[in-house]
Coordinates of C-alpha atoms in Angstrom, one line a residue:
X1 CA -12.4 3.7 -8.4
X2 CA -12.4 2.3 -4.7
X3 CA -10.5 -0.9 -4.1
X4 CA -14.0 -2.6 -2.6
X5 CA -12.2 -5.7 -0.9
X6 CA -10.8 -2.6 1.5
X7 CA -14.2 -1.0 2.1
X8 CA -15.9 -4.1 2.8
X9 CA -12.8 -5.0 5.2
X10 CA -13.4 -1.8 7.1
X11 CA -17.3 -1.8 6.9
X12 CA -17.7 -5.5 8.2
X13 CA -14.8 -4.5 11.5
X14 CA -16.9 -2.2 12.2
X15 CA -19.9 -4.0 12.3
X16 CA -18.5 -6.8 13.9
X17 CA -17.3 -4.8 16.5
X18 CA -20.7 -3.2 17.3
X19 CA -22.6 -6.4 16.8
X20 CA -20.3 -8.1 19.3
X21 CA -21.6 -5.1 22.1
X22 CA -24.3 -4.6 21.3
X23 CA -26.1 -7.7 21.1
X24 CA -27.7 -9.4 24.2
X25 CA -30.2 -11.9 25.1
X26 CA -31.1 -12.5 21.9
X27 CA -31.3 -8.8 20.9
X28 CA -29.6 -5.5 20.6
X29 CA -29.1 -3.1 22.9
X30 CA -27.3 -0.4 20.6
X31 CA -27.1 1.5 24.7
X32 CA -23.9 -0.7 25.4
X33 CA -21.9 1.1 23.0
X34 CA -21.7 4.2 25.9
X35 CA -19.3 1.7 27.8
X36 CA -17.0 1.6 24.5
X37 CA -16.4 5.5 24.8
X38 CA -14.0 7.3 26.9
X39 CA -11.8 10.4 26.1
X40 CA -9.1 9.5 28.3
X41 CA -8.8 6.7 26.9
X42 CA -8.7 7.8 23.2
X43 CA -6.2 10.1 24.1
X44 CA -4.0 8.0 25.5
X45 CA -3.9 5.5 22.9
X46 CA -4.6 7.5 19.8
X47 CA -2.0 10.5 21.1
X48 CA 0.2 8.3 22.7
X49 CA 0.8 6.1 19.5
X50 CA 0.9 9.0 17.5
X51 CA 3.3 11.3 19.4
X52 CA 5.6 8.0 19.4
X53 CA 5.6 7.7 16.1
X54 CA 6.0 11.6 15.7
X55 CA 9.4 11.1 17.8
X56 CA 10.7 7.8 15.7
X57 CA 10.5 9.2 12.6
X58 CA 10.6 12.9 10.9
X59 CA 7.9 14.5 9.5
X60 CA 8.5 14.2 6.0
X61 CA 7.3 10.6 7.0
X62 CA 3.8 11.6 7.8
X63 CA 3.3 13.5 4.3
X64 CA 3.3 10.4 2.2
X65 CA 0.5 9.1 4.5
X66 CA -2.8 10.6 2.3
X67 CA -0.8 9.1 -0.5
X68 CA -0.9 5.5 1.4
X69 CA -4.1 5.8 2.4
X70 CA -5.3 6.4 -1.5
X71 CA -2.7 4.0 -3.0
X72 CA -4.7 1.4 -0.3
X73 CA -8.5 2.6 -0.6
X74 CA -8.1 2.9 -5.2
X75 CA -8.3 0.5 -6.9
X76 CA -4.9 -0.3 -9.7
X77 CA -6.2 0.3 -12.9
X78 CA -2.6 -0.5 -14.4
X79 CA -2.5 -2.4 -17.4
X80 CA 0.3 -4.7 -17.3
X81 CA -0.3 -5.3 -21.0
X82 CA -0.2 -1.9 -22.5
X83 CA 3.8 -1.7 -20.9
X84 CA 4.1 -5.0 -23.2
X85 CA 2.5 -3.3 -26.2
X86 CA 4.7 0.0 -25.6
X87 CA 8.2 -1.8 -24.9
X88 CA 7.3 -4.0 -28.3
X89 CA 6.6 -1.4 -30.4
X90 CA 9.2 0.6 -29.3
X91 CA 11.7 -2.3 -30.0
X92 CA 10.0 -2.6 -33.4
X93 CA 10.7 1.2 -33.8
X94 CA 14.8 0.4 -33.0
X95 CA 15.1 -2.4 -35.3
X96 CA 13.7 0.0 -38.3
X97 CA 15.2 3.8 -37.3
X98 CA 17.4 2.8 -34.4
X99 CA 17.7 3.8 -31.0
X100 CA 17.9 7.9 -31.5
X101 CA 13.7 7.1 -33.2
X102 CA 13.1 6.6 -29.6
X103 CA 14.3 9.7 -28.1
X104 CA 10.8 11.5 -29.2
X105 CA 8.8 8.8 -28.4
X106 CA 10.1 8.7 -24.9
X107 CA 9.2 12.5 -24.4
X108 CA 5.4 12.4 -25.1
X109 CA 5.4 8.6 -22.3
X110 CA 3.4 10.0 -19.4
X111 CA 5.4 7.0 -17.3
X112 CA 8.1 8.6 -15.6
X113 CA 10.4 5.9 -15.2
X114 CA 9.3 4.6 -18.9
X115 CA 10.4 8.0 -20.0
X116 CA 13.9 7.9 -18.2
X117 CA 14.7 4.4 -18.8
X118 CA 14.0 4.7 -22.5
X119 CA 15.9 7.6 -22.9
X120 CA 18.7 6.1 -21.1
X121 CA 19.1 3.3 -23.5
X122 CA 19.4 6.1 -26.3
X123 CA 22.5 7.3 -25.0
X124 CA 26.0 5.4 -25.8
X125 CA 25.9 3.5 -22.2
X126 CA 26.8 0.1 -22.0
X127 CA 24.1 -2.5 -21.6
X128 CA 26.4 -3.9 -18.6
X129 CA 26.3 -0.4 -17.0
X130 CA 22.5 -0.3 -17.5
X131 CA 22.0 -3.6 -15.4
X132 CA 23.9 -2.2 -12.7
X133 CA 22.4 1.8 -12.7
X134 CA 18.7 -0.3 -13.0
X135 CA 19.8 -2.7 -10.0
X136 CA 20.3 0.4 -7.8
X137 CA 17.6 2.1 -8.6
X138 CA 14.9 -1.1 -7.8
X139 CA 17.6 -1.3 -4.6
X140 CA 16.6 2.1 -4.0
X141 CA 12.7 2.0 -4.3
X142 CA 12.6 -1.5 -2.0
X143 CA 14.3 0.5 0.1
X144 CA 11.8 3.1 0.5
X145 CA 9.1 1.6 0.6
X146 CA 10.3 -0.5 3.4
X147 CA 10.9 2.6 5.1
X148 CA 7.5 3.7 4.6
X149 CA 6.2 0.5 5.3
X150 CA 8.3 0.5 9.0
X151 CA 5.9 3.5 9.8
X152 CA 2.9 1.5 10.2
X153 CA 4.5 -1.5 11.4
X154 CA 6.0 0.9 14.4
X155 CA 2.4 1.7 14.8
X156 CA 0.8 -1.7 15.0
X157 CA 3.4 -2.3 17.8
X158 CA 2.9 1.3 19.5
X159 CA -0.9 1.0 19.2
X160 CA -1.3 -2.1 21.8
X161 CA 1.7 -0.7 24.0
X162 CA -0.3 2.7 24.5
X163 CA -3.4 0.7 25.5
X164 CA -1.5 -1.8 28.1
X165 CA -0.5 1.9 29.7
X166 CA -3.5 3.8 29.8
X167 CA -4.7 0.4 31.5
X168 CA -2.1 0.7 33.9
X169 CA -3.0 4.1 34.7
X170 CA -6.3 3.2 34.9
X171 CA -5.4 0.6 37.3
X172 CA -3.6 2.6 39.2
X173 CA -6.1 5.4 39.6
X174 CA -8.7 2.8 40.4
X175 CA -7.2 1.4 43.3
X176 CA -6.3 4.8 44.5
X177 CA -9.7 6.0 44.9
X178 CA -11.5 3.0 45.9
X179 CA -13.7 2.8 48.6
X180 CA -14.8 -0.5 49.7
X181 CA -17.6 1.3 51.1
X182 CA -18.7 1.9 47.7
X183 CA -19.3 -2.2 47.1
X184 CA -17.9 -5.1 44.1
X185 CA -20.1 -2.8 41.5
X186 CA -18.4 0.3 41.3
X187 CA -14.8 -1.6 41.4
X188 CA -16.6 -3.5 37.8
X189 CA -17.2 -0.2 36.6
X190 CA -13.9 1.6 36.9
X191 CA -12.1 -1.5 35.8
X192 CA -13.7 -2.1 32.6
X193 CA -13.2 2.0 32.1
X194 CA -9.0 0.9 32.7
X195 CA -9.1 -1.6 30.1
X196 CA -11.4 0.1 27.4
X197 CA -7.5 1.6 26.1
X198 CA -6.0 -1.9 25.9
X199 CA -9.1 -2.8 23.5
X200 CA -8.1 0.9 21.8
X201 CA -4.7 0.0 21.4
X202 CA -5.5 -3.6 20.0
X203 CA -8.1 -1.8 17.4
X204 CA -5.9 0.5 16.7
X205 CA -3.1 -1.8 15.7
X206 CA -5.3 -4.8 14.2
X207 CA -8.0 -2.5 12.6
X208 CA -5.7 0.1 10.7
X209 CA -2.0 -0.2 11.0
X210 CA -1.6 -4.1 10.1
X211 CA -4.4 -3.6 7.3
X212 CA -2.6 -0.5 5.6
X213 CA 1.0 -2.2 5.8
X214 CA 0.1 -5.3 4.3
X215 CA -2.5 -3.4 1.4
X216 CA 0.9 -0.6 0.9
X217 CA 3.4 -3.8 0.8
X218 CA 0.8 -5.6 -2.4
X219 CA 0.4 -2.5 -4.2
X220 CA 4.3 -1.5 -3.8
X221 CA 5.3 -4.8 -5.2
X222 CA 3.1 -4.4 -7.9
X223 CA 4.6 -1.5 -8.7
X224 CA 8.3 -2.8 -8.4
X225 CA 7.0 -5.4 -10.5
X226 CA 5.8 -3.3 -13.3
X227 CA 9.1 -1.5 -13.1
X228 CA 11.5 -4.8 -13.3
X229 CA 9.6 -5.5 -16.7
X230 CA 10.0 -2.0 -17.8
X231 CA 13.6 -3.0 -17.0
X232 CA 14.1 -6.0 -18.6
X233 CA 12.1 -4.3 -22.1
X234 CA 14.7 -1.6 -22.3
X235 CA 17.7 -3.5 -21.5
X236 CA 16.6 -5.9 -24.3
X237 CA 15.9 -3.2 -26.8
X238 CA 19.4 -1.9 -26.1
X239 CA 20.6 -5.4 -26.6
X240 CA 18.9 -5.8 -30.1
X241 CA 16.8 -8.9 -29.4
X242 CA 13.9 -10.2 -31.5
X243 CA 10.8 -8.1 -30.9
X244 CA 8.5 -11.3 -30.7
X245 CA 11.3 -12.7 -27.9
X246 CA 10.9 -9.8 -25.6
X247 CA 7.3 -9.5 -25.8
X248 CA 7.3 -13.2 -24.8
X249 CA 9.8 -12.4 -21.8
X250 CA 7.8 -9.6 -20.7
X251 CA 5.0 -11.7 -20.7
X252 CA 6.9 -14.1 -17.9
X253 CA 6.0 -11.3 -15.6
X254 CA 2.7 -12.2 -15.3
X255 CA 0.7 -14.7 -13.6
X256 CA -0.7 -17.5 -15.6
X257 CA -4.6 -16.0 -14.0
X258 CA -3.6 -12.7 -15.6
X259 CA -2.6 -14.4 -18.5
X260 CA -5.5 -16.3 -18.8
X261 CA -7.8 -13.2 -18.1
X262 CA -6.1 -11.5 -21.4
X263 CA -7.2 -14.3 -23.8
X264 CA -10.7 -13.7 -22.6
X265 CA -11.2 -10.3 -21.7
X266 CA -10.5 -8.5 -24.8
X267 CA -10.2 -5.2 -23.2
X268 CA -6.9 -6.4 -21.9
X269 CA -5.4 -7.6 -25.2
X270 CA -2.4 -5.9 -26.2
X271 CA -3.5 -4.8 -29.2
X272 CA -6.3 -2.4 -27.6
X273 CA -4.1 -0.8 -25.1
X274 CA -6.2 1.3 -22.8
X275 CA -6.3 4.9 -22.6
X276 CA -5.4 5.3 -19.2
X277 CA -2.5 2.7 -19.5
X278 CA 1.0 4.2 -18.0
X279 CA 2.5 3.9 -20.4
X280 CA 0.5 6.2 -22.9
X281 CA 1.7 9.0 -25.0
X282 CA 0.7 12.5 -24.1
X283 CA -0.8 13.9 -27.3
X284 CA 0.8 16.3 -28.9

């Protein structure tokens, strides 16, 4: 499912964009839009930005962008409240069998990190030890996605630079061919050609790469989010505490409007955990 705040972000730039040309005395003249276009000018600030960015950072960087770009445009369909179900239960489970009952359990979670961070508190590791291992780990990931962040940030700063020099270079070619025989109307038309790339480059930056940061930096710390709870369940399972106290924690995770949602929408109740929660069993 598309995230439709996003669509309707994109849809109405675009719209306000050609509105704002187009329209004139009263009316639209959809013909002004030629005066928008210009190769040279795409290239300049389109290539330009991207062959930067292509020499700041390796190309393993530009794999994870499809996986941006549909971690941005889908909508989360995480259930907070079925990783609050699974970490009670399974502290339920401990308190009867113990912490070996788990080990199975953990197997069939479809959850990666909810696999390994369950079957970590099955071993004989100290809960100390855990903390710290855990800590690095979220250290790590914050990391990363910083890093991944940096890519688009780099870009909203490249974008406008690219169009400020394909203006310059418009400039410059402007004023080398001009002929003042030629009269003030054909200086207007090459100079709004020069600065068509610095409105590029600001499009560029404002339109896409300052958009997709911020969208990537709310979905990444929704994840992180979801993973510090999974954190603090399984730490407290290892620790022994009351079932009814950690599903109360856990609960401290969320906002009191998510919280609020869950005693009304009973799709969202922990006891009805949805199917395509995270932190599901495969069945066997």
């Amino acid at each position: 499912m598309l995230e439709i705040s996003t669509i309707i972000g994109y849809i109405a730039v675009v719209g306000a964009m050609v509105f704002g040309i187009s329209y004139a005395d009263g009316g639209f003249d959809f013909s002004l839009l030629e005066n928008f276009i210009s190769g040279p000018s795409v290239f300049i600030t389109i290539g330009g930005t991207f062959f930067a960015l292509l020499a700041s950072f390796p190309f393993s960087s530009f794999k994870r962008i499809p996986a941006h770009i549909k971690m941005v445009m889908s909508k989360d369909k995480t259930n907070p409240y079925e990783y609050i179900e699974t970490i009670t239960e399974l502290s339920r489970e401990a308190r009867k069998k113990g912490l070996l009952a788990l080990e199975d359990k953990a197997l069939a979670f479809e959850d990666e990190f909810l696999k390994e961070s369950v079957l970590l508190i099955v071993d004989a590791i100290e809960p100390d030890k855990l903390k710290i291992w855990f800590g690095q780990k979220l250290d790590y990931m914050r990391q990363r996605n910083n890093a991944e962040r940096h890519l688009y940030d780099r870009g909203a700063a490249f974008g406008p630079a690219f169009g400020m020099i394909g203006t310059l270079i418009g400039l410059v070619n402007m004023l080398k061919s001009m002929n003042l025989d030629e009269g003030p109307e054909m200086l207007g038309l090459n100079m709004s050609v020069a600065l068509i790339t610095t409105f590029y480059g600001s499009l560029l930056a404002n339109a896409f790469f300052i958009p997709m940061s911020n969208k990537l930096e709310i979905a990444q710390e929704k994840e992180m989010l979801y993973k510090e709870m999974i954190v603090e369940g399984v730490v407290s399972i290892k620790e022994g505490e009351n079932p009814k106290y950690i599903q109360e924690k856990l609960m401290n995770f969320l906002d009191v409007d998510r919280v609020q949602q869950k005693e009304t929408d009973p799709e969202d109740k922990p006891s009805k955990p949805r199917k395509i929660g995270i932190g599901r069993q495969k069945q066997k």
